[in-house]
mmCIF file of C-alpha atoms in Angstrom:
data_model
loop_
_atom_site.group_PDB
_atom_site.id
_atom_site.type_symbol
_atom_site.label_atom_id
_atom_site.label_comp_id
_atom_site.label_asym_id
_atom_site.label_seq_id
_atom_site.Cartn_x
_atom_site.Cartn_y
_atom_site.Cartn_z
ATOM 1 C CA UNK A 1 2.093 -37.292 -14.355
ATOM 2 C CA UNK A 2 -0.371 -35.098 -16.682
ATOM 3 C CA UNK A 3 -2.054 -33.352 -13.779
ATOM 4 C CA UNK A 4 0.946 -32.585 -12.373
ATOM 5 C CA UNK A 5 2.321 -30.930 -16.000
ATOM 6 C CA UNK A 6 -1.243 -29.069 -15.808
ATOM 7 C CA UNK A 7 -0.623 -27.904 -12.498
ATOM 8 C CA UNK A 8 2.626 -27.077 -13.574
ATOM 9 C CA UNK A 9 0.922 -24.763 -16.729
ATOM 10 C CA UNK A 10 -1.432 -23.097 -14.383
ATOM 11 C CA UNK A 11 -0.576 -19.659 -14.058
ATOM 12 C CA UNK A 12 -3.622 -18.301 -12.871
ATOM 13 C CA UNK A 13 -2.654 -18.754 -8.823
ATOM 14 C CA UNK A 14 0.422 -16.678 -9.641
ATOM 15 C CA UNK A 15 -1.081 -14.199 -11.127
ATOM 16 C CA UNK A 16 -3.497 -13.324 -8.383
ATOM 17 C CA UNK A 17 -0.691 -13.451 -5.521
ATOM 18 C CA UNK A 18 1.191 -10.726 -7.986
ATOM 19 C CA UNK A 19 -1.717 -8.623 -8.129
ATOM 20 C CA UNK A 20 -2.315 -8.951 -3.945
ATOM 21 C CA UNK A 21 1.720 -8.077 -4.016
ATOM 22 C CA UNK A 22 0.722 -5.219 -5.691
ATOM 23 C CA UNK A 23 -2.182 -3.954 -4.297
ATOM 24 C CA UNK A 24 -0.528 -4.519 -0.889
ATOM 25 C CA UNK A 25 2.609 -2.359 -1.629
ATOM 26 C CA UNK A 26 0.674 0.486 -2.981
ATOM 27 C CA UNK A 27 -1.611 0.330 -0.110
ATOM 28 C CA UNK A 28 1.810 0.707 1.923
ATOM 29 C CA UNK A 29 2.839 3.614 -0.138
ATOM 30 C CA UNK A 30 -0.478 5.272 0.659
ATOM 31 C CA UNK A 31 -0.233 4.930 4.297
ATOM 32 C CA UNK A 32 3.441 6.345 4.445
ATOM 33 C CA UNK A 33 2.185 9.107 2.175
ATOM 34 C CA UNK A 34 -0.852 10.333 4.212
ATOM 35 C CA UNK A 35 1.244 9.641 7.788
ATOM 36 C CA UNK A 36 3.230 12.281 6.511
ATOM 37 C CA UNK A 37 0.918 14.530 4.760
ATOM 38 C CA UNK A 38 -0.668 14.200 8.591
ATOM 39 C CA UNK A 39 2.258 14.752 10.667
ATOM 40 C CA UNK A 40 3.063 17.915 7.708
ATOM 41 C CA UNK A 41 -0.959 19.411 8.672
ATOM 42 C CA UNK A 42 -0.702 19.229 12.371
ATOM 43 C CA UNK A 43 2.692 21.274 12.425
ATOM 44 C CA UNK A 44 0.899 23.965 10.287
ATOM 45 C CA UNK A 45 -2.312 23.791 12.942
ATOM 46 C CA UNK A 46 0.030 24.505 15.779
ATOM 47 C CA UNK A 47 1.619 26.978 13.934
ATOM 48 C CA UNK A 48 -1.633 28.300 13.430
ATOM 49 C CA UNK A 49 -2.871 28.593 16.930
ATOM 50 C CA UNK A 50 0.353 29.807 18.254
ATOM 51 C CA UNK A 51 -0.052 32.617 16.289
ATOM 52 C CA UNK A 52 -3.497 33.354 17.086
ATOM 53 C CA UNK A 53 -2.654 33.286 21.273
#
């Protein structure tokens, strides 16, 4: 029963699965971010070289 109270007080597991959840969702974030910063520059490229033919 007492190493199943300590596993109980362990907190250190949940910690590092909050701090993957994290990392994970900002990684997300990041690649929405720069798919549309992308999609954004290649519109102002072709607008670019249609102007310049």
């Amino acid at each position: 029963m007492a190493k199943f109270l300590k596993l109980i007080k362990n907190n250190k597991g949940a910690t590092a699965i909050e701090y993957g959840l994290i990392a994970a969702l900002i990684a997300v974030a990041a690649i929405a971010a720069m798919g549309n910063i992308g999609n954004s520059l290649g519109s102002t490229f072709n607008n670019v070289s249609n102007e310049l033919n």
